[in-house]
mmCIF file of C-alpha atoms and ligand atoms in Angstrom:
data_model
loop_
_atom_site.group_PDB
_atom_site.id
_atom_site.type_symbol
_atom_site.label_atom_id
_atom_site.label_comp_id
_atom_site.label_asym_id
_atom_site.label_seq_id
_atom_site.Cartn_x
_atom_site.Cartn_y
_atom_site.Cartn_z
ATOM 1 C CA UNK K 8 139.514 -38.189 -67.067
ATOM 2 C CA UNK K 9 140.817 -41.425 -68.509
ATOM 3 C CA UNK K 10 138.983 -44.370 -69.972
ATOM 4 C CA UNK K 11 140.632 -46.864 -67.597
ATOM 5 C CA UNK K 12 141.537 -50.203 -69.163
ATOM 6 C CA UNK K 13 142.133 -53.466 -67.293
ATOM 7 C CA UNK K 14 144.587 -55.727 -69.158
ATOM 8 C CA UNK K 15 147.602 -57.991 -68.990
ATOM 9 C CA UNK K 16 149.849 -56.182 -71.472
ATOM 10 C CA UNK K 17 153.228 -55.499 -69.855
ATOM 11 C CA UNK K 18 154.480 -53.629 -72.934
ATOM 12 C CA UNK K 19 151.531 -51.260 -72.820
ATOM 13 C CA UNK K 20 152.135 -50.724 -69.090
ATOM 14 C CA UNK K 21 155.818 -49.971 -69.780
ATOM 15 C CA UNK K 22 154.934 -47.597 -72.625
ATOM 16 C CA UNK K 23 152.589 -45.588 -70.404
ATOM 17 C CA UNK K 24 155.042 -45.490 -67.484
ATOM 18 C CA UNK K 25 157.825 -44.294 -69.784
ATOM 19 C CA UNK K 26 155.533 -41.436 -70.867
ATOM 20 C CA UNK K 27 155.093 -40.388 -67.221
ATOM 21 C CA UNK K 28 151.599 -41.890 -66.856
ATOM 22 C CA UNK K 29 150.402 -43.980 -63.898
ATOM 23 C CA UNK K 30 149.648 -47.703 -64.053
ATOM 24 C CA UNK K 31 148.210 -49.905 -61.298
ATOM 25 C CA UNK K 32 150.376 -52.993 -60.813
ATOM 26 C CA UNK K 33 149.713 -56.328 -59.124
ATOM 27 C CA UNK K 34 151.960 -57.468 -56.288
ATOM 28 C CA UNK K 35 151.705 -60.395 -53.892
ATOM 29 C CA UNK K 36 150.629 -58.014 -51.091
ATOM 30 C CA UNK K 37 148.211 -55.473 -52.577
ATOM 31 C CA UNK K 38 147.902 -53.606 -55.888
ATOM 32 C CA UNK K 39 150.190 -50.597 -56.222
ATOM 33 C CA UNK K 40 149.612 -47.291 -58.016
ATOM 34 C CA UNK K 41 152.867 -46.990 -59.941
ATOM 35 C CA UNK K 42 154.704 -44.135 -61.598
ATOM 36 C CA UNK K 43 158.294 -43.390 -62.625
ATOM 37 C CA UNK K 44 160.042 -42.993 -59.273
ATOM 38 C CA UNK K 45 162.618 -40.612 -60.747
ATOM 39 C CA UNK K 46 160.088 -38.276 -62.359
ATOM 40 C CA UNK K 47 158.717 -35.652 -59.929
ATOM 41 C CA UNK K 48 155.737 -35.000 -62.211
ATOM 42 C CA UNK K 49 154.717 -38.653 -62.222
ATOM 43 C CA UNK K 50 155.137 -38.758 -58.446
ATOM 44 C CA UNK K 51 152.965 -35.679 -58.070
ATOM 45 C CA UNK K 52 150.286 -37.470 -60.103
ATOM 46 C CA UNK K 53 150.349 -40.373 -57.632
ATOM 47 C CA UNK K 54 149.674 -38.089 -54.674
ATOM 48 C CA UNK K 55 146.923 -36.380 -56.609
ATOM 49 C CA UNK K 56 145.161 -39.538 -57.852
ATOM 50 C CA UNK K 57 145.121 -40.998 -54.326
ATOM 51 C CA UNK K 58 144.401 -37.690 -52.642
ATOM 52 C CA UNK K 59 147.359 -38.544 -50.410
ATOM 53 C CA UNK K 60 149.095 -36.037 -48.141
ATOM 54 C CA UNK K 61 152.547 -35.219 -49.541
ATOM 55 C CA UNK K 62 154.258 -35.799 -46.196
ATOM 56 C CA UNK K 63 153.542 -39.516 -46.578
ATOM 57 C CA UNK K 64 156.461 -41.029 -48.551
ATOM 58 C CA UNK K 65 156.345 -43.750 -51.224
ATOM 59 C CA UNK K 66 157.978 -47.160 -51.616
ATOM 60 C CA UNK K 67 160.260 -47.660 -54.633
ATOM 61 C CA UNK K 68 159.796 -51.042 -56.327
ATOM 62 C CA UNK K 69 162.691 -52.719 -58.129
ATOM 63 C CA UNK K 70 163.256 -56.073 -59.868
ATOM 64 C CA UNK K 71 166.320 -57.298 -58.011
ATOM 65 C CA UNK K 72 169.155 -56.537 -55.622
ATOM 66 C CA UNK K 73 171.268 -54.921 -58.357
ATOM 67 C CA UNK K 74 168.583 -52.393 -59.173
ATOM 68 C CA UNK K 75 167.990 -51.794 -55.470
ATOM 69 C CA UNK K 76 171.663 -50.981 -54.934
ATOM 70 C CA UNK K 77 171.428 -48.023 -57.327
ATOM 71 C CA UNK K 78 169.166 -46.032 -55.013
ATOM 72 C CA UNK K 79 170.921 -46.430 -51.672
ATOM 73 C CA UNK K 80 174.289 -45.347 -50.259
ATOM 74 C CA UNK K 81 174.742 -48.326 -47.941
ATOM 75 C CA UNK K 82 173.380 -51.817 -47.419
ATOM 76 C CA UNK K 83 173.623 -53.151 -43.847
ATOM 77 C CA UNK K 84 174.557 -56.811 -43.567
ATOM 78 C CA UNK K 85 171.280 -57.568 -41.807
ATOM 79 C CA UNK K 86 169.463 -56.188 -44.846
ATOM 80 C CA UNK K 87 171.431 -58.454 -47.200
ATOM 81 C CA UNK K 88 170.509 -61.448 -45.063
ATOM 82 C CA UNK K 89 166.830 -60.509 -45.136
ATOM 83 C CA UNK K 90 166.948 -59.955 -48.894
ATOM 84 C CA UNK K 91 168.520 -63.360 -49.518
ATOM 85 C CA UNK K 92 165.787 -64.991 -47.515
ATOM 86 C CA UNK K 93 162.636 -62.959 -48.204
ATOM 87 C CA UNK K 94 163.052 -60.956 -51.434
ATOM 88 C CA UNK K 95 161.311 -61.028 -53.809
ATOM 89 C CA UNK K 96 158.584 -60.991 -51.186
ATOM 90 C CA UNK K 97 156.385 -59.001 -48.794
ATOM 91 C CA UNK K 98 159.079 -56.956 -47.037
ATOM 92 C CA UNK K 99 160.223 -53.337 -47.498
ATOM 93 C CA UNK K 100 163.610 -51.983 -46.417
ATOM 94 C CA UNK K 101 164.250 -48.442 -45.196
ATOM 95 C CA UNK K 102 167.762 -47.548 -46.339
ATOM 96 C CA UNK K 103 169.949 -44.424 -46.651
ATOM 97 C CA UNK K 104 168.884 -42.727 -49.849
ATOM 98 C CA UNK K 105 171.035 -41.850 -52.819
ATOM 99 C CA UNK K 106 170.829 -38.260 -54.122
ATOM 100 C CA UNK K 107 169.329 -39.661 -57.313
ATOM 101 C CA UNK K 108 166.050 -40.386 -55.496
ATOM 102 C CA UNK K 109 163.789 -37.314 -55.648
ATOM 103 C CA UNK K 110 162.873 -35.800 -52.283
ATOM 104 C CA UNK K 111 159.217 -36.010 -53.249
ATOM 105 C CA UNK K 112 159.479 -39.834 -53.029
ATOM 106 C CA UNK K 113 160.768 -39.803 -49.463
ATOM 107 C CA UNK K 114 158.890 -36.697 -48.309
ATOM 108 C CA UNK K 115 162.223 -35.136 -47.411
ATOM 109 C CA UNK K 116 163.499 -38.086 -45.356
ATOM 110 C CA UNK K 117 167.107 -39.280 -45.736
ATOM 111 C CA UNK K 118 165.871 -42.844 -45.950
ATOM 112 C CA UNK K 119 164.142 -44.425 -48.925
ATOM 113 C CA UNK K 120 161.790 -47.414 -48.751
ATOM 114 C CA UNK K 121 162.623 -50.175 -51.254
ATOM 115 C CA UNK K 122 160.874 -53.408 -52.078
ATOM 116 C CA UNK K 123 161.255 -56.284 -54.540
ATOM 117 C CA UNK K 124 157.688 -57.554 -55.041
ATOM 118 C CA UNK K 125 157.224 -61.201 -55.981
ATOM 119 C CA UNK K 126 154.501 -61.011 -58.629
ATOM 120 C CA UNK K 127 155.737 -62.410 -61.990
ATOM 121 C CA UNK K 128 153.988 -59.784 -64.170
ATOM 122 C CA UNK K 129 155.331 -56.904 -62.133
ATOM 123 C CA UNK K 130 158.807 -58.412 -61.875
ATOM 124 C CA UNK K 131 159.073 -58.653 -65.641
ATOM 125 C CA UNK K 132 157.682 -55.132 -66.007
ATOM 126 C CA UNK K 133 160.299 -53.844 -63.542
ATOM 127 C CA UNK K 134 163.094 -55.701 -65.340
ATOM 128 C CA UNK K 135 162.165 -53.975 -68.576
ATOM 129 C CA UNK K 136 162.293 -50.442 -67.124
ATOM 130 C CA UNK K 137 165.366 -48.332 -66.463
ATOM 131 C CA UNK K 138 163.759 -46.571 -63.503
ATOM 132 C CA UNK K 139 162.215 -47.797 -60.227
ATOM 133 C CA UNK K 140 158.461 -47.634 -59.729
ATOM 134 C CA UNK K 141 157.162 -45.488 -56.900
ATOM 135 C CA UNK K 142 153.965 -47.201 -55.781
ATOM 136 C CA UNK K 143 151.699 -46.755 -52.801
ATOM 137 C CA UNK K 144 148.698 -49.034 -52.437
ATOM 138 C CA UNK K 145 146.267 -48.291 -55.289
ATOM 139 C CA UNK K 146 143.361 -47.037 -53.175
ATOM 140 C CA UNK K 147 142.070 -43.558 -52.433
ATOM 141 C CA UNK K 148 143.984 -42.440 -49.332
ATOM 142 C CA UNK K 149 142.498 -43.875 -46.144
ATOM 143 C CA UNK K 150 140.371 -46.587 -47.746
ATOM 144 C CA UNK K 151 140.925 -50.354 -47.745
ATOM 145 C CA UNK K 152 143.857 -51.467 -49.950
ATOM 146 C CA UNK K 153 142.942 -53.218 -53.240
ATOM 147 C CA UNK K 154 143.672 -56.925 -53.637
ATOM 148 C CA UNK K 155 142.078 -57.376 -57.085
ATOM 149 C CA UNK K 156 142.087 -55.341 -60.315
ATOM 150 C CA UNK K 157 138.381 -54.642 -59.853
ATOM 151 C CA UNK K 158 139.052 -52.988 -56.475
ATOM 152 C CA UNK K 159 141.472 -50.602 -58.178
ATOM 153 C CA UNK K 160 138.831 -49.810 -60.788
ATOM 154 C CA UNK K 161 136.263 -49.113 -58.043
ATOM 155 C CA UNK K 162 138.562 -46.594 -56.344
ATOM 156 C CA UNK K 163 140.620 -45.053 -59.143
ATOM 157 C CA UNK K 164 138.641 -45.743 -62.330
ATOM 158 C CA UNK K 165 138.811 -42.651 -64.565
ATOM 159 C CA UNK K 166 141.912 -41.337 -62.804
ATOM 160 C CA UNK K 167 144.498 -43.621 -64.432
ATOM 161 C CA UNK K 168 144.837 -45.072 -67.948
ATOM 162 C CA UNK K 169 145.730 -48.690 -67.192
ATOM 163 C CA UNK K 170 145.391 -51.439 -64.582
ATOM 164 C CA UNK K 171 147.714 -54.399 -65.073
ATOM 165 C CA UNK K 172 145.625 -57.402 -64.030
ATOM 166 C CA UNK K 173 147.603 -60.031 -62.160
ATOM 167 C CA UNK K 174 144.659 -61.715 -60.449
ATOM 168 C CA UNK K 175 144.016 -61.783 -56.707
ATOM 169 C CA UNK K 176 146.907 -60.873 -54.400
ATOM 170 C CA UNK K 177 148.159 -63.989 -52.633
ATOM 171 C CA UNK K 178 149.269 -62.390 -49.348
ATOM 172 C CA UNK K 179 146.588 -59.710 -49.091
ATOM 173 C CA UNK K 180 148.242 -57.415 -46.508
ATOM 174 C CA UNK K 181 150.827 -54.708 -47.171
ATOM 175 C CA UNK K 182 154.512 -55.551 -46.730
ATOM 176 C CA UNK K 183 156.378 -55.622 -43.442
ATOM 177 C CA UNK K 184 158.501 -52.427 -43.232
ATOM 178 C CA UNK K 185 161.902 -52.676 -41.534
ATOM 179 C CA UNK K 186 164.569 -50.099 -40.701
ATOM 180 C CA UNK K 187 168.122 -50.730 -39.516
ATOM 181 C CA UNK K 188 169.650 -49.183 -36.400
ATOM 182 C CA UNK K 189 173.243 -49.810 -35.254
ATOM 183 C CA UNK K 190 172.398 -52.725 -33.020
ATOM 184 C CA UNK K 191 168.841 -53.703 -33.848
ATOM 185 C CA UNK K 192 166.060 -53.766 -36.420
ATOM 186 C CA UNK K 193 162.887 -51.706 -36.190
ATOM 187 C CA UNK K 194 159.602 -52.977 -37.613
ATOM 188 C CA UNK K 195 157.578 -49.926 -38.694
ATOM 189 C CA UNK K 196 154.633 -51.848 -40.175
ATOM 190 C CA UNK K 197 153.505 -55.404 -39.447
ATOM 191 C CA UNK K 198 153.065 -57.755 -42.379
ATOM 192 C CA UNK K 199 153.454 -61.335 -43.503
ATOM 193 C CA UNK K 200 157.164 -61.459 -42.626
ATOM 194 C CA UNK K 201 157.110 -61.650 -38.835
ATOM 195 C CA UNK K 202 159.423 -60.384 -36.097
ATOM 196 C CA UNK K 203 160.308 -63.991 -35.258
ATOM 197 C CA UNK K 204 161.428 -64.643 -38.852
ATOM 198 C CA UNK K 205 163.506 -61.443 -38.874
ATOM 199 C CA UNK K 206 165.216 -62.351 -35.586
ATOM 200 C CA UNK K 207 165.898 -65.869 -36.795
ATOM 201 C CA UNK K 208 167.379 -64.671 -40.087
ATOM 202 C CA UNK K 209 169.562 -61.828 -38.809
ATOM 203 C CA UNK K 210 170.314 -62.751 -35.194
ATOM 204 C CA UNK K 211 169.443 -59.137 -34.331
ATOM 205 C CA UNK K 212 167.048 -57.791 -31.754
ATOM 206 C CA UNK K 213 163.788 -56.431 -33.115
ATOM 207 C CA UNK K 214 161.789 -53.468 -31.881
ATOM 208 C CA UNK K 215 158.226 -53.045 -33.107
ATOM 209 C CA UNK K 216 157.605 -49.315 -33.408
ATOM 210 C CA UNK K 217 154.274 -48.666 -35.095
ATOM 211 C CA UNK K 218 154.277 -44.915 -34.913
ATOM 212 C CA UNK K 219 150.625 -44.080 -35.395
ATOM 213 C CA UNK K 220 150.156 -40.805 -33.570
ATOM 214 C CA UNK K 221 153.557 -39.162 -34.043
ATOM 215 C CA UNK K 222 154.828 -40.806 -37.184
ATOM 216 C CA UNK K 223 158.574 -41.387 -37.597
ATOM 217 C CA UNK K 224 157.569 -43.407 -40.600
ATOM 218 C CA UNK K 225 155.286 -40.686 -41.879
ATOM 219 C CA UNK K 226 152.003 -42.102 -42.974
ATOM 220 C CA UNK K 227 151.738 -44.559 -40.138
ATOM 221 C CA UNK K 228 148.600 -42.615 -39.384
ATOM 222 C CA UNK K 229 146.104 -44.485 -37.380
ATOM 223 C CA UNK K 230 142.908 -44.026 -39.360
ATOM 224 C CA UNK K 231 143.575 -46.205 -42.367
ATOM 225 C CA UNK K 232 142.282 -49.298 -44.085
ATOM 226 C CA UNK K 233 138.880 -47.963 -43.142
ATOM 227 C CA UNK K 234 135.456 -48.949 -44.365
ATOM 228 C CA UNK K 235 132.798 -46.308 -44.858
ATOM 229 C CA UNK K 236 130.401 -48.196 -42.587
ATOM 230 C CA UNK K 237 131.010 -48.019 -38.836
ATOM 231 C CA UNK K 238 133.475 -50.758 -37.905
ATOM 232 C CA UNK K 239 133.598 -52.170 -34.355
ATOM 233 C CA UNK K 240 136.410 -54.418 -33.213
ATOM 234 C CA UNK K 241 136.336 -56.441 -30.008
ATOM 235 C CA UNK K 242 134.194 -58.896 -28.119
ATOM 236 C CA UNK K 243 131.769 -59.886 -30.790
ATOM 237 C CA UNK K 244 128.985 -61.203 -28.520
ATOM 238 C CA UNK K 245 128.756 -58.006 -26.457
ATOM 239 C CA UNK K 246 129.030 -55.723 -29.499
ATOM 240 C CA UNK K 247 126.274 -57.806 -31.073
ATOM 241 C CA UNK K 248 124.054 -57.423 -28.010
ATOM 242 C CA UNK K 249 124.629 -53.638 -28.019
ATOM 243 C CA UNK K 250 123.700 -53.286 -31.699
ATOM 244 C CA UNK K 251 120.710 -55.620 -31.941
ATOM 245 C CA UNK K 252 118.486 -52.942 -33.455
ATOM 246 C CA UNK K 253 120.835 -52.499 -36.422
ATOM 247 C CA UNK K 254 121.502 -54.503 -39.545
ATOM 248 C CA UNK K 255 124.697 -56.304 -38.653
ATOM 249 C CA UNK K 256 127.568 -57.653 -40.747
ATOM 250 C CA UNK K 257 130.035 -59.992 -39.046
ATOM 251 C CA UNK K 258 133.730 -60.414 -39.881
ATOM 252 C CA UNK K 259 134.867 -63.704 -38.339
ATOM 253 C CA UNK K 260 137.968 -65.868 -38.314
ATOM 254 C CA UNK K 261 136.997 -69.577 -38.151
ATOM 255 C CA UNK K 262 133.368 -69.881 -37.182
ATOM 256 C CA UNK K 263 130.243 -68.049 -36.187
ATOM 257 C CA UNK K 264 129.727 -68.299 -32.422
ATOM 258 C CA UNK K 265 125.990 -68.651 -33.062
ATOM 259 C CA UNK K 266 125.067 -64.999 -33.625
ATOM 260 C CA UNK K 267 122.424 -63.976 -36.128
ATOM 261 C CA UNK K 268 123.456 -61.385 -38.673
ATOM 262 C CA UNK K 269 122.320 -59.962 -42.001
ATOM 263 C CA UNK K 270 125.692 -60.927 -43.509
ATOM 264 C CA UNK K 271 128.589 -62.895 -42.080
ATOM 265 C CA UNK K 272 132.002 -63.618 -43.577
ATOM 266 C CA UNK K 273 134.120 -66.428 -42.147
ATOM 267 C CA UNK K 274 137.663 -65.845 -43.373
ATOM 268 C CA UNK K 275 139.094 -69.320 -42.833
ATOM 269 C CA UNK K 276 136.884 -72.227 -41.694
ATOM 270 C CA UNK K 277 140.061 -74.313 -41.305
ATOM 271 C CA UNK K 278 141.654 -71.708 -39.002
ATOM 272 C CA UNK K 279 144.480 -70.783 -41.365
ATOM 273 C CA UNK K 280 145.742 -67.249 -40.621
ATOM 274 C CA UNK K 281 147.423 -66.821 -44.033
ATOM 275 C CA UNK K 282 144.159 -67.680 -45.772
ATOM 276 C CA UNK K 283 142.339 -65.220 -43.490
ATOM 277 C CA UNK K 284 144.844 -62.466 -44.337
ATOM 278 C CA UNK K 285 144.457 -63.093 -48.067
ATOM 279 C CA UNK K 286 140.677 -62.687 -47.780
ATOM 280 C CA UNK K 287 140.544 -59.829 -45.277
ATOM 281 C CA UNK K 288 140.404 -56.749 -47.503
ATOM 282 C CA UNK K 289 137.954 -58.330 -49.953
ATOM 283 C CA UNK K 290 135.726 -59.209 -47.011
ATOM 284 C CA UNK K 291 135.896 -55.636 -45.680
ATOM 285 C CA UNK K 292 134.889 -54.322 -49.102
ATOM 286 C CA UNK K 293 132.081 -56.866 -49.391
ATOM 287 C CA UNK K 294 130.691 -55.914 -45.983
ATOM 288 C CA UNK K 295 131.034 -52.220 -46.783
ATOM 289 C CA UNK K 296 128.885 -52.734 -49.900
ATOM 290 C CA UNK K 297 126.316 -55.009 -48.202
ATOM 291 C CA UNK K 298 122.910 -53.873 -47.009
ATOM 292 C CA UNK K 299 123.957 -53.491 -43.369
ATOM 293 C CA UNK K 300 124.423 -50.614 -40.906
ATOM 294 C CA UNK K 301 127.481 -51.737 -38.981
ATOM 295 C CA UNK K 302 130.393 -54.168 -39.233
ATOM 296 C CA UNK K 303 131.438 -56.165 -36.159
ATOM 297 C CA UNK K 304 134.849 -57.804 -36.302
ATOM 298 C CA UNK K 305 136.536 -60.124 -33.861
ATOM 299 C CA UNK K 306 140.200 -60.053 -32.874
ATOM 300 C CA UNK K 307 142.479 -62.675 -34.383
ATOM 301 C CA UNK K 308 144.995 -64.901 -32.561
ATOM 302 C CA UNK K 309 148.037 -62.821 -31.539
ATOM 303 C CA UNK K 310 150.702 -64.738 -33.398
ATOM 304 C CA UNK K 311 152.245 -64.896 -36.879
ATOM 305 C CA UNK K 312 150.330 -62.905 -39.460
ATOM 306 C CA UNK K 313 147.462 -62.655 -36.938
ATOM 307 C CA UNK K 314 149.330 -59.660 -35.466
ATOM 308 C CA UNK K 315 149.289 -57.852 -38.822
ATOM 309 C CA UNK K 316 145.596 -58.691 -39.289
ATOM 310 C CA UNK K 317 144.767 -57.193 -35.873
ATOM 311 C CA UNK K 318 146.802 -54.085 -36.726
ATOM 312 C CA UNK K 319 144.680 -53.511 -39.851
ATOM 313 C CA UNK K 320 141.440 -54.206 -37.941
ATOM 314 C CA UNK K 321 142.422 -51.735 -35.207
ATOM 315 C CA UNK K 322 143.138 -49.013 -37.727
ATOM 316 C CA UNK K 323 139.854 -49.675 -39.532
ATOM 317 C CA UNK K 324 138.037 -49.338 -36.204
ATOM 318 C CA UNK K 325 139.930 -46.273 -34.967
ATOM 319 C CA UNK K 326 137.629 -43.390 -34.115
ATOM 320 C CA UNK K 327 140.229 -40.678 -33.642
ATOM 321 C CA UNK K 328 141.482 -37.928 -35.866
ATOM 322 C CA UNK K 329 141.264 -38.812 -39.519
ATOM 323 C CA UNK K 330 144.342 -37.933 -41.472
ATOM 324 C CA UNK K 331 144.992 -39.222 -44.953
HETATM 325 O O1 TXA F 17 152.975 -54.088 -49.775
HETATM 326 C C1 TXA F 17 153.237 -52.885 -49.914
HETATM 327 O O2 TXA F 17 154.140 -52.319 -49.288
HETATM 328 C C2 TXA F 17 152.397 -52.109 -50.933
HETATM 329 C C3 TXA F 17 152.705 -52.615 -52.335
HETATM 330 C C4 TXA F 17 152.033 -51.818 -53.406
HETATM 331 O O3 TXA F 17 154.094 -52.652 -52.517
HETATM 332 N N1 TXA F 17 152.647 -50.712 -50.835
HETATM 333 C C5 TXA F 17 152.190 -49.942 -49.812
HETATM 334 O O4 TXA F 17 152.472 -48.604 -49.960
HETATM 335 O O5 TXA F 17 151.572 -50.402 -48.873
HETATM 336 P P1 TXA F 17 151.786 -47.474 -49.058
HETATM 337 O O6 TXA F 17 152.278 -46.200 -49.633
HETATM 338 O O7 TXA F 17 150.335 -47.668 -49.001
HETATM 339 O O8 TXA F 17 152.458 -47.673 -47.668
HETATM 340 C C6 TXA F 17 153.840 -47.426 -47.548
HETATM 341 C C7 TXA F 17 154.216 -47.075 -46.148
HETATM 342 C C8 TXA F 17 153.615 -45.774 -45.703
HETATM 343 O O9 TXA F 17 153.119 -45.948 -44.396
HETATM 344 C C9 TXA F 17 154.809 -44.826 -45.707
HETATM 345 O O10 TXA F 17 154.695 -43.845 -44.737
HETATM 346 C C10 TXA F 17 155.971 -45.754 -45.433
HETATM 347 O O11 TXA F 17 155.640 -46.926 -46.109
HETATM 348 N N2 TXA F 17 157.194 -45.217 -46.034
HETATM 349 C C11 TXA F 17 157.496 -45.086 -47.341
HETATM 350 N N3 TXA F 17 158.670 -44.479 -47.512
HETATM 351 C C12 TXA F 17 159.161 -44.227 -46.284
HETATM 352 C C13 TXA F 17 160.339 -43.593 -45.797
HETATM 353 N N4 TXA F 17 161.260 -43.100 -46.620
HETATM 354 N N5 TXA F 17 160.495 -43.497 -44.470
HETATM 355 C C14 TXA F 17 159.563 -43.990 -43.628
HETATM 356 N N6 TXA F 17 158.414 -44.584 -44.029
HETATM 357 C C15 TXA F 17 158.210 -44.699 -45.337
HETATM 358 MG MG1 MG F 18 148.436 -47.692 -48.327
#
């Protein structure tokens, strides 16, 4: 057990990471649970602290394109174009891995996931280290990702020594994950960088392949981002009518369509999808902690980051096999 400290001391974070300890780090998407990505023992600690299945690989975080180049054997032109436009930012690249990357990071895959996050604290931490940081989202496996230092404390307090506090995450959803095929780009996870932006930047075709059931990106397991309370997604009026006897919490986009509830969260009264995304995971946590029996969520508009929001809502609502 650790006495977990929340602070803003980059030097202390670096000192702990250099010793092989884990530190939670802020990014613009969600908080990450970071360890030395070249140290198999540190990586093993990440899997253990999160209770994460070891077949689910980790993203390596680096400060810039130079650092990124050290861990791959090739960089497709389309990737360079995306990096120029969107990195640092909420996008992760699947690239052919160098032998220097431990197999434990990639769960045996020949491709490694790399990302340059855009949070200033974490960027300066990364610049000061001579190794990349392996970092999954800093939540117990399967639960909602953390978008504030306090969320990390709620899930991992006692399991790690330090949480680097960078405030609330501005994007609020995990990065878009892209892989490169000969003639097209595959989106493995939806995020703030959209298919339309990727097509516009690279001129390539894009295939969205969210492999939930039979993961090619291992860890694209369907039951994820889940609340402990039952979570129903879909037509909110009919789900409300069916659950009248229960204490209801509502998760809404712009407005309440006139339904009574014990708690209701409206994510963006002005109808701004980016604002809704930034507030989504905090709202799910708030509803999970509220004195209600069930959470009813509505679907978001199917464009822009609305697609990534719906993906997270669907996984939270999934009733199938729970894995990870
Ligand atoms: O925004 C983000 O990406 C956040 C922040 C902390 O950077 N990280 C994050 O990590 O969401 P995690 O571990 O919760 O999700 C990473 C996803 C997993 O679904 C994993 O299976 C996939 O990336 N992934 C990682 N390495 C991979 C690889 N080599 N091949 C295929 N998929 C990979
Ligand atoms: Mg995660």
